[in-house]
PDB file of C-alpha atoms in Angstrom:
ATOM      1  CA  UNK A   1     -19.667   6.341  -0.053  1.00 59.00           C
ATOM      2  CA  UNK A   2     -22.750   5.869   2.093  1.00 72.00           C
ATOM      3  CA  UNK A   3     -24.266   2.051   2.613  1.00 54.00           C
ATOM      4  CA  UNK A   4     -21.449   0.133   0.897  1.00 66.00           C
ATOM      5  CA  UNK A   5     -20.521  -2.658   3.596  1.00 76.00           C
ATOM      6  CA  UNK A   6     -17.942  -4.967   1.376  1.00 79.00           C
ATOM      7  CA  UNK A   7     -17.175  -7.668  -1.402  1.00 82.00           C
ATOM      8  CA  UNK A   8     -19.842  -9.424  -1.872  1.00 82.00           C
ATOM      9  CA  UNK A   9     -18.693 -12.222  -4.263  1.00 90.00           C
ATOM     10  CA  UNK A  10     -15.944 -12.571  -7.145  1.00 92.00           C
ATOM     11  CA  UNK A  11     -18.162 -13.992 -10.421  1.00 88.00           C
ATOM     12  CA  UNK A  12     -16.108 -16.692 -12.163  1.00 91.00           C
ATOM     13  CA  UNK A  13     -17.530 -18.401 -15.707  1.00 91.00           C
ATOM     14  CA  UNK A  14     -16.374 -22.038 -15.947  1.00 92.00           C
ATOM     15  CA  UNK A  15     -17.037 -24.774 -18.644  1.00 92.00           C
ATOM     16  CA  UNK A  16     -17.269 -27.622 -16.121  1.00 95.00           C
ATOM     17  CA  UNK A  17     -18.778 -26.639 -12.789  1.00 96.00           C
ATOM     18  CA  UNK A  18     -17.807 -30.158 -10.846  1.00 97.00           C
ATOM     19  CA  UNK A  19     -14.308 -29.625 -12.280  1.00 96.00           C
ATOM     20  CA  UNK A  20     -13.865 -26.009 -10.946  1.00 95.00           C
ATOM     21  CA  UNK A  21     -15.595 -26.916  -7.460  1.00 97.00           C
ATOM     22  CA  UNK A  22     -13.136 -29.165  -6.650  1.00 97.00           C
ATOM     23  CA  UNK A  23     -10.622 -27.292  -7.613  1.00 96.00           C
ATOM     24  CA  UNK A  24     -11.399 -24.173  -5.596  1.00 96.00           C
ATOM     25  CA  UNK A  25     -12.346 -26.831  -2.547  1.00 97.00           C
ATOM     26  CA  UNK A  26      -8.735 -27.552  -2.806  1.00 95.00           C
ATOM     27  CA  UNK A  27      -7.611 -24.333  -2.235  1.00 94.00           C
ATOM     28  CA  UNK A  28      -9.926 -24.398   0.859  1.00 94.00           C
ATOM     29  CA  UNK A  29     -13.183 -23.394  -0.445  1.00 97.00           C
ATOM     30  CA  UNK A  30     -16.507 -24.228   1.039  1.00 98.00           C
ATOM     31  CA  UNK A  31     -19.610 -24.711  -0.997  1.00 97.00           C
ATOM     32  CA  UNK A  32     -22.561 -22.800   0.951  1.00 96.00           C
ATOM     33  CA  UNK A  33     -25.303 -22.866  -1.687  1.00 94.00           C
ATOM     34  CA  UNK A  34     -26.159 -23.478  -4.999  1.00 93.00           C
ATOM     35  CA  UNK A  35     -29.066 -22.423  -7.855  1.00 92.00           C
ATOM     36  CA  UNK A  36     -30.181 -22.621 -11.208  1.00 92.00           C
ATOM     37  CA  UNK A  37     -31.370 -19.720 -13.256  1.00 88.00           C
ATOM     38  CA  UNK A  38     -33.243 -19.764 -15.925  1.00 90.00           C
ATOM     39  CA  UNK A  39     -32.881 -17.551 -19.185  1.00 89.00           C
ATOM     40  CA  UNK A  40     -34.280 -17.417 -22.197  1.00 92.00           C
ATOM     41  CA  UNK A  41     -31.052 -19.112 -23.849  1.00 92.00           C
ATOM     42  CA  UNK A  42     -30.874 -22.193 -20.972  1.00 93.00           C
ATOM     43  CA  UNK A  43     -30.534 -22.569 -17.666  1.00 93.00           C
ATOM     44  CA  UNK A  44     -26.923 -21.542 -15.895  1.00 92.00           C
ATOM     45  CA  UNK A  45     -25.902 -23.749 -12.693  1.00 94.00           C
ATOM     46  CA  UNK A  46     -24.214 -21.598  -9.716  1.00 93.00           C
ATOM     47  CA  UNK A  47     -22.135 -22.339  -6.742  1.00 94.00           C
ATOM     48  CA  UNK A  48     -21.338 -20.029  -4.237  1.00 94.00           C
ATOM     49  CA  UNK A  49     -18.036 -21.142  -3.308  1.00 96.00           C
ATOM     50  CA  UNK A  50     -16.683 -19.756   0.762  1.00 96.00           C
ATOM     51  CA  UNK A  51     -12.832 -19.048   0.239  1.00 94.00           C
ATOM     52  CA  UNK A  52     -10.954 -17.898   2.564  1.00 90.00           C
ATOM     53  CA  UNK A  53     -12.067 -13.953   2.836  1.00 89.00           C
ATOM     54  CA  UNK A  54     -14.231 -14.098   0.018  1.00 91.00           C
ATOM     55  CA  UNK A  55     -16.615 -15.375  -2.058  1.00 92.00           C
ATOM     56  CA  UNK A  56     -16.524 -17.016  -5.600  1.00 93.00           C
ATOM     57  CA  UNK A  57     -20.158 -17.120  -7.201  1.00 91.00           C
ATOM     58  CA  UNK A  58     -18.923 -20.109  -9.925  1.00 93.00           C
ATOM     59  CA  UNK A  59     -21.427 -19.739 -13.087  1.00 91.00           C
ATOM     60  CA  UNK A  60     -21.559 -22.923 -15.557  1.00 93.00           C
ATOM     61  CA  UNK A  61     -23.570 -20.561 -18.343  1.00 91.00           C
ATOM     62  CA  UNK A  62     -25.662 -22.583 -20.339  1.00 91.00           C
ATOM     63  CA  UNK A  63     -27.130 -19.354 -21.898  1.00 85.00           C
ATOM     64  CA  UNK A  64     -24.563 -19.317 -24.829  1.00 83.00           C
ATOM     65  CA  UNK A  65     -22.640 -17.189 -22.843  1.00 84.00           C
ATOM     66  CA  UNK A  66     -18.716 -17.789 -23.625  1.00 81.00           C
ATOM     67  CA  UNK A  67     -16.091 -19.139 -21.217  1.00 84.00           C
ATOM     68  CA  UNK A  68     -12.707 -17.676 -22.245  1.00 79.00           C
ATOM     69  CA  UNK A  69     -10.265 -16.405 -19.646  1.00 73.00           C
ATOM     70  CA  UNK A  70      -8.333 -13.957 -22.439  1.00 67.00           C
ATOM     71  CA  UNK A  71      -9.253 -10.306 -22.434  1.00 60.00           C
ATOM     72  CA  UNK A  72     -11.356 -10.008 -19.449  1.00 67.00           C
ATOM     73  CA  UNK A  73     -11.640  -6.947 -17.303  1.00 61.00           C
ATOM     74  CA  UNK A  74     -10.349  -8.899 -14.105  1.00 74.00           C
ATOM     75  CA  UNK A  75      -7.075 -10.204 -14.874  1.00 76.00           C
ATOM     76  CA  UNK A  76      -6.560 -12.578 -11.851  1.00 86.00           C
ATOM     77  CA  UNK A  77      -7.929 -13.335  -8.606  1.00 91.00           C
ATOM     78  CA  UNK A  78      -5.302 -12.566  -5.643  1.00 88.00           C
ATOM     79  CA  UNK A  79      -5.513 -15.387  -2.742  1.00 91.00           C
ATOM     80  CA  UNK A  80      -3.284 -14.020   0.425  1.00 90.00           C
ATOM     81  CA  UNK A  81      -1.470 -16.428   2.392  1.00 91.00           C
ATOM     82  CA  UNK A  82       0.751 -16.701   5.580  1.00 91.00           C
ATOM     83  CA  UNK A  83       2.940 -19.566   4.202  1.00 93.00           C
ATOM     84  CA  UNK A  84       3.713 -18.987   0.307  1.00 94.00           C
ATOM     85  CA  UNK A  85       5.695 -21.892   0.390  1.00 96.00           C
ATOM     86  CA  UNK A  86       3.476 -24.561   2.252  1.00 93.00           C
ATOM     87  CA  UNK A  87       0.729 -23.592   0.066  1.00 94.00           C
ATOM     88  CA  UNK A  88       2.755 -23.804  -3.373  1.00 95.00           C
ATOM     89  CA  UNK A  89       4.240 -27.109  -2.202  1.00 95.00           C
ATOM     90  CA  UNK A  90       0.769 -28.798  -1.170  1.00 93.00           C
ATOM     91  CA  UNK A  91      -0.680 -27.553  -4.564  1.00 94.00           C
ATOM     92  CA  UNK A  92       1.758 -29.307  -6.033  1.00 96.00           C
ATOM     93  CA  UNK A  93       1.724 -32.378  -4.289  1.00 95.00           C
ATOM     94  CA  UNK A  94      -2.271 -32.403  -5.424  1.00 94.00           C
ATOM     95  CA  UNK A  95      -1.465 -32.170  -8.970  1.00 95.00           C
ATOM     96  CA  UNK A  96      -1.720 -28.402  -9.926  1.00 96.00           C
ATOM     97  CA  UNK A  97       0.821 -27.980 -12.359  1.00 96.00           C
ATOM     98  CA  UNK A  98       0.370 -24.798 -14.308  1.00 97.00           C
ATOM     99  CA  UNK A  99       2.446 -22.560 -12.093  1.00 97.00           C
ATOM    100  CA  UNK A 100       3.917 -19.603 -14.355  1.00 95.00           C
ATOM    101  CA  UNK A 101       7.017 -20.098 -12.093  1.00 96.00           C
ATOM    102  CA  UNK A 102       8.844 -22.519 -10.450  1.00 96.00           C
ATOM    103  CA  UNK A 103       8.693 -20.654  -7.285  1.00 96.00           C
ATOM    104  CA  UNK A 104       7.201 -17.863  -5.553  1.00 97.00           C
ATOM    105  CA  UNK A 105       8.892 -14.205  -6.654  1.00 94.00           C
ATOM    106  CA  UNK A 106      10.126 -11.626  -4.285  1.00 94.00           C
ATOM    107  CA  UNK A 107       9.105  -8.230  -4.995  1.00 88.00           C
ATOM    108  CA  UNK A 108      10.180  -4.931  -3.364  1.00 88.00           C
ATOM    109  CA  UNK A 109       6.353  -3.274  -3.693  1.00 86.00           C
ATOM    110  CA  UNK A 110       3.589  -2.867  -1.348  1.00 85.00           C
ATOM    111  CA  UNK A 111       6.117  -2.676   1.432  1.00 89.00           C
ATOM    112  CA  UNK A 112       7.612  -6.370   0.228  1.00 91.00           C
ATOM    113  CA  UNK A 113       5.984  -9.335  -1.049  1.00 92.00           C
ATOM    114  CA  UNK A 114       6.256 -12.984  -2.462  1.00 95.00           C
ATOM    115  CA  UNK A 115       4.214 -13.718  -5.032  1.00 94.00           C
ATOM    116  CA  UNK A 116       3.499 -16.710  -7.527  1.00 95.00           C
ATOM    117  CA  UNK A 117       0.859 -17.121 -10.182  1.00 94.00           C
ATOM    118  CA  UNK A 118      -0.925 -20.940 -11.602  1.00 95.00           C
ATOM    119  CA  UNK A 119      -4.045 -21.118 -13.647  1.00 95.00           C
ATOM    120  CA  UNK A 120      -7.393 -22.761 -12.738  1.00 94.00           C
ATOM    121  CA  UNK A 121      -9.761 -25.143 -14.876  1.00 93.00           C
ATOM    122  CA  UNK A 122     -10.589 -22.647 -17.528  1.00 91.00           C
ATOM    123  CA  UNK A 123      -7.331 -20.554 -18.072  1.00 90.00           C
ATOM    124  CA  UNK A 124      -8.266 -17.989 -14.823  1.00 92.00           C
ATOM    125  CA  UNK A 125      -4.951 -16.884 -13.522  1.00 90.00           C
ATOM    126  CA  UNK A 126      -4.775 -16.839  -9.684  1.00 93.00           C
ATOM    127  CA  UNK A 127      -1.881 -15.230  -7.517  1.00 93.00           C
ATOM    128  CA  UNK A 128      -1.038 -16.254  -4.189  1.00 92.00           C
ATOM    129  CA  UNK A 129       0.166 -13.518  -2.532  1.00 92.00           C
ATOM    130  CA  UNK A 130       2.384 -13.262   0.938  1.00 93.00           C
ATOM    131  CA  UNK A 131       3.035  -9.880   2.367  1.00 91.00           C
ATOM    132  CA  UNK A 132       6.678 -10.065   3.610  1.00 92.00           C
ATOM    133  CA  UNK A 133       6.761  -7.061   6.030  1.00 79.00           C
ATOM    134  CA  UNK A 134       4.444  -5.624   8.674  1.00 60.00           C
TER     135      UNK A 134
END
């Protein structure tokens, strides 16, 4: 389609903006901007975090919007890595203990991948993904 130039950002609701920002900074994110958006039900606080290859718009809603990980249209965020074992070890050393499996899994899909899933501060699922072929 004409005029589409790429992914702008992925929006994520959080119950605790500071905790989510700290968590995504641990994953290599850098805060690039912030805003307060006034709505009839309250003011939403927003931080834009540049991640490797994409941006997250982290929103702490105060307008009555529910923050719930279950049942969303986007089941997870996948972050690509070139060394899944090193990233997993670094996250565990930093105290992340929400991994769904103890070690990355190897799967023969998409030309071969290794991946591991874990949860962020508000229950959002995150996948670390490394392509093994190519």
